[in-house]
Amino acid sequence: MSVARTPLVAGNWKMHKTVTEAEEFIQGLLPRVSTSEGVEVAICPAFTALQAMVDSTRGSRVQVFAQTMHQAGHGAFTGEVSAAMLTELDVHGVILGHSERRELFGETDKALALKVPAALEAGLVPILCVGETDEERERGDTERKLRHQIQEGLSKVQAAEIPRVVIAYEPIWAIGTGKVASVEQAQEAAGFIRALVADRSAEQAEHVRVLYGGSVKAQNARELLALPDVDGALVGGASLEAESFAAIVAAAG
Ligand code: PEP
């Protein structure tokens, strides 16, 4: 029996938008997505704009996610924030293991194995990002890389909690490059990810949402979001303008 999964379209703003710019964006987005049915919508602002966006989206269909967090509850970790600091703001979830965090800031699978359960325990929805580089795909190492990242990322998550984890398949060669994965590549990877989750629990794997991320635009969203194992999108560049982001949301509904 197939399980209905509500698609999630999340906009990763990265290091874009001051509070003023975020407010301007959200005033443009809210009316555009107010009637989109059957899809969850999230924005992922910088830490500095989280509180303002939580306040401005209260009572709307738009959720607010952070872009990263530390695994520890507190401590001498200059520049980091904890799960409790996010939940106190009423943040809904957090992106974990984005390839830019992995590549530029040394985030490891070992740390992510702690971050995912820490987020869940605090009541946050984690979006765990996984994906291969161009060279890994060329070498035929895509599945090995995804297996490692998924197994590590979920290693300390109780089986019953697995459906609360969202997994984003983001081929690194497609992020910010305009080079989108083909529908075959996206479906193959998303299906493989679901099969990896099924190794932990076949039943829970049916409930896990797998997003595609990597140069999603209004023009290519519909075919990607229609794939059987793709349950939404993690959007970078095209989430910075209310109009293009709303068009992607509409394609998911
Ligand atoms: C991302 O950063 O998660 C991303 C998918 O970026 P873009 O949509 O710009 O490729």
Short mmCIF file of C-alpha atoms and ligand atoms in Angstrom, two decimals:
data_model
loop_
_atom_site.label_atom_id
_atom_site.label_comp_id
_atom_site.label_asym_id
_atom_site.label_seq_id
_atom_site.Cartn_x
_atom_site.Cartn_y
_atom_site.Cartn_z
CA MET A 1 0.00 0.00 0.00
CA SER A 2 1.50 3.35 -0.93
CA VAL A 3 1.65 6.06 1.73
CA ALA A 4 0.69 9.66 0.97
CA ARG A 5 3.53 12.01 1.89
CA THR A 6 2.90 15.76 2.06
CA PRO A 7 5.51 17.49 -0.09
CA LEU A 8 7.77 20.08 1.51
CA VAL A 9 9.28 22.98 -0.41
CA ALA A 10 12.03 24.66 1.62
CA GLY A 11 13.99 27.75 0.61
CA ASN A 12 17.59 27.85 1.80
CA TRP A 13 18.58 31.51 1.84
CA LYS A 14 22.19 30.79 2.80
CA MET A 15 23.98 34.06 3.73
CA HIS A 16 21.40 36.28 2.06
CA LYS A 17 18.84 38.76 3.38
CA THR A 18 19.09 41.15 6.29
CA VAL A 19 16.05 41.36 8.56
CA THR A 20 14.72 44.25 6.47
CA GLU A 21 15.14 42.27 3.25
CA ALA A 22 13.59 39.18 4.83
CA GLU A 23 10.53 41.20 5.93
CA GLU A 24 10.11 42.55 2.43
CA PHE A 25 10.35 39.03 1.00
CA ILE A 26 7.85 37.51 3.40
CA GLN A 27 5.26 40.20 2.72
CA GLY A 28 5.55 39.25 -0.96
CA LEU A 29 5.45 35.50 -0.31
CA LEU A 30 2.55 35.13 2.13
CA PRO A 31 -0.26 36.19 -0.23
CA ARG A 32 1.27 34.11 -3.05
CA VAL A 33 1.24 30.83 -1.08
CA SER A 34 -1.87 31.35 1.04
CA THR A 35 -4.02 29.16 -1.18
CA SER A 36 -1.49 26.41 -2.02
CA GLU A 37 -3.04 23.21 -0.73
CA GLY A 38 -1.35 19.93 0.08
CA VAL A 39 2.18 21.28 0.37
CA GLU A 40 4.29 22.43 3.31
CA VAL A 41 6.35 25.57 2.77
CA ALA A 42 9.49 26.54 4.70
CA ILE A 43 12.03 29.33 4.59
CA CYS A 44 15.51 28.93 6.07
CA PRO A 45 16.87 32.40 6.91
CA ALA A 46 20.19 33.29 8.53
CA PHE A 47 20.18 33.14 12.35
CA THR A 48 19.77 36.91 12.58
CA ALA A 49 16.42 36.87 10.75
CA LEU A 50 14.91 33.80 12.44
CA GLN A 51 12.98 35.62 15.16
CA ALA A 52 11.59 38.21 12.76
CA MET A 53 10.50 35.50 10.30
CA VAL A 54 8.88 33.39 13.04
CA ASP A 55 6.91 36.47 14.12
CA SER A 56 5.97 37.47 10.57
CA THR A 57 4.83 33.97 9.56
CA ARG A 58 2.84 33.17 12.72
CA GLY A 59 -0.61 31.89 11.76
CA SER A 60 0.43 31.40 8.12
CA ARG A 61 1.33 28.19 6.29
CA VAL A 62 5.03 29.11 6.13
CA GLN A 63 7.41 27.32 8.51
CA VAL A 64 10.80 28.68 9.57
CA PHE A 65 13.92 26.49 9.63
CA ALA A 66 17.49 27.31 10.67
CA GLN A 67 20.41 26.46 8.40
CA THR A 68 22.56 24.59 10.93
CA MET A 69 22.99 23.93 14.65
CA HIS A 70 25.48 22.38 17.07
CA GLN A 71 24.91 18.94 18.53
CA ALA A 72 25.71 19.95 22.13
CA GLY A 73 23.15 21.48 24.47
CA HIS A 74 25.54 24.26 25.48
CA GLY A 75 29.26 24.84 25.89
CA ALA A 76 32.36 26.62 24.66
CA PHE A 77 31.54 26.56 20.95
CA THR A 78 32.00 30.13 19.78
CA GLY A 79 29.63 31.12 16.99
CA GLU A 80 27.39 28.06 17.29
CA VAL A 81 23.75 27.71 18.38
CA SER A 82 22.00 24.82 20.12
CA ALA A 83 18.69 23.11 19.39
CA ALA A 84 17.18 24.69 22.52
CA MET A 85 18.14 28.16 21.27
CA LEU A 86 16.17 27.45 18.09
CA THR A 87 13.11 25.92 19.73
CA GLU A 88 12.88 28.87 22.11
CA LEU A 89 12.35 31.06 19.02
CA ASP A 90 9.61 28.67 17.79
CA VAL A 91 11.74 27.59 14.86
CA HIS A 92 10.19 24.51 13.21
CA GLY A 93 13.27 22.68 11.98
CA VAL A 94 16.87 22.85 10.86
CA ILE A 95 18.93 22.01 7.78
CA LEU A 96 21.78 19.65 8.74
CA GLY A 97 24.79 18.64 6.68
CA HIS A 98 24.32 21.02 3.77
CA SER A 99 27.22 20.43 1.39
CA GLU A 100 28.47 23.98 1.99
CA ARG A 101 28.64 23.27 5.76
CA ARG A 102 30.44 20.01 5.02
CA GLU A 103 32.90 21.45 2.48
CA LEU A 104 33.57 24.94 3.81
CA PHE A 105 33.10 24.49 7.55
CA GLY A 106 34.26 20.92 8.12
CA GLU A 107 30.94 19.41 9.19
CA THR A 108 31.44 15.65 9.47
CA ASP A 109 29.17 12.62 9.28
CA LYS A 110 30.23 11.88 12.85
CA ALA A 111 28.88 15.24 14.04
CA LEU A 112 25.73 14.76 11.97
CA ALA A 113 25.12 11.40 13.64
CA LEU A 114 24.70 13.44 16.85
CA LYS A 115 22.98 16.48 15.35
CA VAL A 116 20.05 14.59 13.80
CA PRO A 117 18.91 12.96 17.10
CA ALA A 118 19.64 16.19 19.01
CA ALA A 119 17.32 18.09 16.68
CA LEU A 120 14.59 15.44 16.98
CA GLU A 121 14.87 15.34 20.74
CA ALA A 122 14.35 19.10 20.88
CA GLY A 123 11.25 18.80 18.67
CA LEU A 124 12.86 20.20 15.52
CA VAL A 125 12.39 18.68 12.08
CA PRO A 126 15.84 17.94 10.65
CA ILE A 127 16.48 18.16 6.91
CA LEU A 128 19.52 15.94 6.47
CA CYS A 129 21.37 16.80 3.24
CA VAL A 130 23.29 14.14 1.33
CA GLY A 131 24.79 14.02 -2.15
CA GLU A 132 27.78 13.21 -4.29
CA THR A 133 30.36 15.35 -6.06
CA ASP A 134 30.87 15.33 -9.81
CA GLU A 135 33.97 13.15 -9.45
CA GLU A 136 32.17 10.67 -7.21
CA ARG A 137 29.39 10.31 -9.78
CA GLU A 138 31.95 9.92 -12.61
CA ARG A 139 33.74 7.18 -10.64
CA GLY A 140 30.48 5.33 -10.00
CA ASP A 141 30.67 6.12 -6.29
CA THR A 142 27.28 7.83 -5.88
CA GLU A 143 25.62 4.93 -4.07
CA ARG A 144 28.59 4.31 -1.80
CA LYS A 145 28.60 7.99 -0.77
CA LEU A 146 24.84 8.11 -0.17
CA ARG A 147 24.94 4.84 1.79
CA HIS A 148 27.64 6.19 4.08
CA GLN A 149 25.93 9.54 4.65
CA ILE A 150 22.49 8.02 5.32
CA GLN A 151 23.76 5.23 7.55
CA GLU A 152 25.83 7.65 9.63
CA GLY A 153 23.19 10.39 9.74
CA LEU A 154 20.48 8.00 10.96
CA SER A 155 22.72 5.78 13.09
CA LYS A 156 21.54 7.18 16.42
CA VAL A 157 17.92 7.84 15.44
CA GLN A 158 15.34 5.47 16.96
CA ALA A 159 13.34 3.60 14.27
CA ALA A 160 10.07 5.18 15.45
CA GLU A 161 11.57 8.67 14.95
CA ILE A 162 12.76 8.07 11.38
CA PRO A 163 9.59 9.42 9.68
CA ARG A 164 10.21 12.82 11.30
CA VAL A 165 13.52 13.13 9.45
CA VAL A 166 13.45 14.78 6.05
CA ILE A 167 16.28 13.80 3.71
CA ALA A 168 17.42 16.13 0.93
CA TYR A 169 19.23 14.55 -2.00
CA GLU A 170 21.46 17.34 -3.27
CA PRO A 171 24.02 16.32 -5.88
CA ILE A 172 26.83 18.79 -5.19
CA TRP A 173 27.45 19.30 -8.90
CA ALA A 174 23.90 20.64 -9.24
CA ILE A 175 23.98 23.15 -6.36
CA GLY A 176 24.10 26.74 -7.57
CA THR A 177 25.42 25.62 -10.96
CA GLY A 178 22.26 25.69 -13.06
CA LYS A 179 23.05 22.02 -13.85
CA VAL A 180 19.95 20.18 -12.68
CA ALA A 181 19.85 16.39 -12.27
CA SER A 182 17.80 14.61 -14.92
CA VAL A 183 14.50 13.17 -13.76
CA GLU A 184 16.07 9.70 -14.10
CA GLN A 185 19.05 10.64 -11.91
CA ALA A 186 16.84 12.32 -9.30
CA GLN A 187 14.39 9.40 -9.12
CA GLU A 188 17.17 6.82 -9.02
CA ALA A 189 18.94 8.56 -6.13
CA ALA A 190 15.74 9.32 -4.19
CA GLY A 191 14.58 5.71 -4.61
CA PHE A 192 17.98 4.47 -3.49
CA ILE A 193 17.82 6.71 -0.40
CA ARG A 194 14.38 5.32 0.47
CA ALA A 195 15.75 1.78 0.08
CA LEU A 196 18.61 2.67 2.44
CA VAL A 197 16.11 3.93 5.01
CA ALA A 198 14.15 0.70 4.49
CA ASP A 199 17.23 -1.21 5.63
CA ARG A 200 16.54 0.37 9.04
CA SER A 201 12.75 0.00 8.83
CA ALA A 202 10.74 -0.85 5.72
CA GLU A 203 7.57 0.60 7.21
CA GLN A 204 9.13 3.89 8.32
CA ALA A 205 10.86 4.36 4.97
CA GLU A 206 7.47 4.78 3.31
CA HIS A 207 6.82 7.83 5.51
CA VAL A 208 10.18 9.58 5.11
CA ARG A 209 10.15 12.58 2.84
CA VAL A 210 12.99 12.74 0.35
CA LEU A 211 13.53 16.15 -1.24
CA TYR A 212 15.53 16.96 -4.35
CA GLY A 213 17.84 19.97 -4.28
CA GLY A 214 20.12 21.42 -6.93
CA SER A 215 19.18 24.22 -9.33
CA VAL A 216 15.43 23.76 -8.87
CA LYS A 217 13.61 26.55 -10.70
CA ALA A 218 9.99 27.29 -11.54
CA GLN A 219 10.64 25.84 -15.02
CA ASN A 220 11.91 22.41 -13.93
CA ALA A 221 10.11 21.98 -10.59
CA ARG A 222 6.98 20.27 -11.85
CA GLU A 223 8.70 17.28 -13.45
CA LEU A 224 11.07 16.79 -10.51
CA LEU A 225 8.29 17.07 -7.94
CA ALA A 226 6.14 14.56 -9.84
CA LEU A 227 8.71 11.76 -9.36
CA PRO A 228 7.44 8.90 -7.20
CA ASP A 229 10.21 9.10 -4.60
CA VAL A 230 10.68 12.88 -4.60
CA ASP A 231 8.56 14.54 -1.91
CA GLY A 232 9.51 18.16 -2.35
CA ALA A 233 12.47 20.41 -2.98
CA LEU A 234 15.25 22.22 -1.17
CA VAL A 235 15.72 25.40 -3.16
CA GLY A 236 18.65 27.81 -3.01
CA GLY A 237 18.88 30.59 -5.60
CA ALA A 238 15.25 30.47 -6.72
CA SER A 239 14.02 30.86 -3.13
CA LEU A 240 15.40 34.40 -2.86
CA GLU A 241 12.58 35.96 -4.91
CA ALA A 242 9.01 35.55 -3.67
CA GLU A 243 7.64 35.09 -7.17
CA SER A 244 9.97 32.26 -8.25
CA PHE A 245 9.74 30.52 -4.88
CA ALA A 246 5.93 30.70 -4.92
CA ALA A 247 5.92 29.23 -8.45
CA ILE A 248 7.90 26.22 -7.16
CA VAL A 249 5.47 25.85 -4.25
CA ALA A 250 2.59 25.91 -6.74
CA ALA A 251 4.29 23.18 -8.78
CA ALA A 252 4.32 20.93 -5.70
CA GLY A 253 0.67 21.43 -4.80
C1 PEP B 1 20.98 24.52 -1.97
O1 PEP B 1 21.83 25.31 -1.61
O2 PEP B 1 20.52 23.72 -1.13
C2 PEP B 1 20.55 24.53 -3.35
C3 PEP B 1 19.84 23.52 -3.78
O3 PEP B 1 20.91 25.62 -4.11
P1 PEP B 1 20.42 25.96 -5.63
O4 PEP B 1 18.94 25.72 -5.68
O5 PEP B 1 20.81 27.38 -5.83
O6 PEP B 1 21.15 25.00 -6.53
#
